């Protein structure tokens, strides 16, 4: 297997007070192959988001190793971490998290501009990705003028705009109804198949996990089981 | 991206914050406009006095007013003094013969002189329309730029000066200095008008033809006008002679104080506006914590976040600055045109004042945005994303 993400023995402790802390991760390990689409499931508070943030270069572990796309990243900090995150990882969130003052096109282009694209190139890329997710006729709309499903499609396009090796979704269908949820997972599966982009989706929805290749089960800060 | 839209998303708050800057810049423009106009008058004065000595009656020998009046006969005596290039006699009086009229600034004046100074190169006033006076003229006038509207003057037309009718032969070019509020008439006419203003007792004693109020002595090339003043005072009885230093001491120094106070007041009000920008930007950063997390998650560097918020703050500053400049400028125009009737254009919004005010608002916006933007830039993306 050609791993795109390898995580070994990750720990992360959040201090809440002087003698008060939470061990969000207690030695989590996993491997995700290039081109896979995997689900991460587990009870609330089991460390799914923390694991995803660390694997996606948004955060740093207290100990353990993270390899992303052939490169060790757990020691990176500051600007180096930001650069890897911007180029190699695309994030999708539960609440869509589009910037409300920008149109769909501008939201997608913004991520490309942050990665260093010129305004023009960024807009071109954004346009073709919005077409890919079926929003060719909604590019100039503000997020508030779009349905939840449409907003999440914009977020998918934004996650893809820098051609990342991996897209990570933290409960990306959590705010959507069943039908829309299936539709959005379908869009991601299609992109996964056609472009070979790796997807990792944290979800509580078994129907989402059903569509994925494998499911990683977490409990109390460790990976408890992996099912196919 | 979206800098301007972000600023105006919260309309009421944006309006109030921008208004704070607008008031500050407005104050700076209006009060600065007043200071600039007075500065121009003073500069004009400094320039006028730099090589001249003004001789008026008085001095140690003068007992009572009019007991030793200056006469045109003194011109020859003063010109004989070494270092005097030329001397020229003048008579002047306020234009308005209503003693109850109150004007702020320099009141319009009627002035007549012997025109001998026309021989000095570059001394002549530039004439915008018509011609300069000549020694053979009588019953004619050259009107200062700021008096044109008030007197309804045009070349070829006539104006009333203290009950007498004068033909306008020229309109002087605007200098922004004291000469803008002068009507210049031939010496003999001015002497006659002035003579009529004197108390009856004096009218009998004094001949209008030799009346003078002051004599202007032009220092020869290379002669220090202040030293010349001392020398003239020493060699002529009953007069006082003042050189450029006296003007400098009285006017320029108090002007510096005035400038400091005026700009100080305006700057304080601008700084208050700046504080409200800091407040607004801090609130914006707090409200948009989650957005900042998202921006970082999709690859924004700390620098990019910083620039975003500083840019938004700068937009507030510049918008407030431009509105304040516009409002201030319109206000000075309105006040100046209200003052037109009495020829008191009190405000001059100079280019440097305009650019300086808006530039200051921009700098203030940027500075006010720095701390909130820095705060935003160093937010931990994970915490920011979890923020509700
Ligand atoms: N920034 C933080 N500060 C304190 N505790 C945190 C922080 N982030 C996460 N936690 C805690 O760490 C644990 C794991 O959280 P998380 O990774 O969000 O779990 P999940 O995504 O599986 O619900 C939880 O108990 C959570 O409260
Ligand atoms: Mg979570």
Coordinates of C-alpha atoms and ligand atoms in Angstrom, one line a residue, chain A residues 12-16 21-25 40-53 59 170-171 202 204 218 221, chain B residues 380 382-384 386, ligand 1:
Chain A
X12 CA -2.4 15.3 22.6
X13 CA -3.3 16.7 25.9
X14 CA -5.4 19.8 26.4
X15 CA -4.9 21.7 29.7
X16 CA -8.1 23.1 31.1
X21 CA -6.6 18.2 31.6
X22 CA -8.1 16.2 28.8
X23 CA -6.2 13.6 26.9
X24 CA -7.8 14.0 23.5
X25 CA -5.4 11.5 21.9
X40 CA -13.8 7.9 10.9
X41 CA -16.5 7.1 13.4
X42 CA -16.6 7.1 17.2
X43 CA -18.4 8.7 20.1
X44 CA -18.3 12.4 20.7
X45 CA -15.1 13.4 22.4
X46 CA -13.2 10.4 21.3
X47 CA -10.6 12.5 19.5
X48 CA -11.7 12.4 15.9
X49 CA -11.5 16.1 15.2
X50 CA -8.2 16.4 17.1
X51 CA -6.7 13.5 15.0
X52 CA -7.9 15.1 11.8
X53 CA -6.5 18.5 12.7
X59 CA -2.3 21.5 14.9
X170 CA -15.2 16.9 9.8
X171 CA -18.8 15.8 9.8
X202 CA -15.4 12.1 10.2
X204 CA -21.8 9.8 12.7
X218 CA -12.1 5.6 17.5
X221 CA -8.3 8.9 22.0
Chain B
X380 CA -4.8 29.2 17.1
X382 CA -8.1 24.9 16.0
X383 CA -9.4 27.0 18.9
X384 CA -10.8 29.5 16.4
X386 CA -14.2 25.4 17.7
Ligands
LIG1 N1 -9.0 23.3 22.5 C1 -9.4 22.4 23.4 N2 -9.3 22.7 24.7 C2 -9.7 21.8 25.6 N3 -10.2 20.6 25.3 C3 -10.3 20.3 24.1 C4 -9.9 21.2 23.0 N4 -10.2 20.5 21.8 C5 -10.7 19.3 22.2 N5 -10.8 19.2 23.5 C6 -11.2 18.0 24.2 O1 -10.6 16.9 23.6 C7 -11.4 15.8 23.5 C8 -11.5 15.3 22.1 O2 -12.1 16.3 21.3 P1 -12.4 16.1 19.8 O3 -11.1 15.8 19.1 O4 -13.1 17.3 19.3 O5 -13.4 14.9 19.7 P2 -14.5 14.5 18.7 O6 -14.2 15.2 17.4 O7 -14.3 13.0 18.5 O8 -15.8 14.8 19.2 C9 -12.8 16.3 24.0 O9 -13.0 15.9 25.4 C10 -12.7 17.7 23.9 O10 -13.5 18.4 24.9

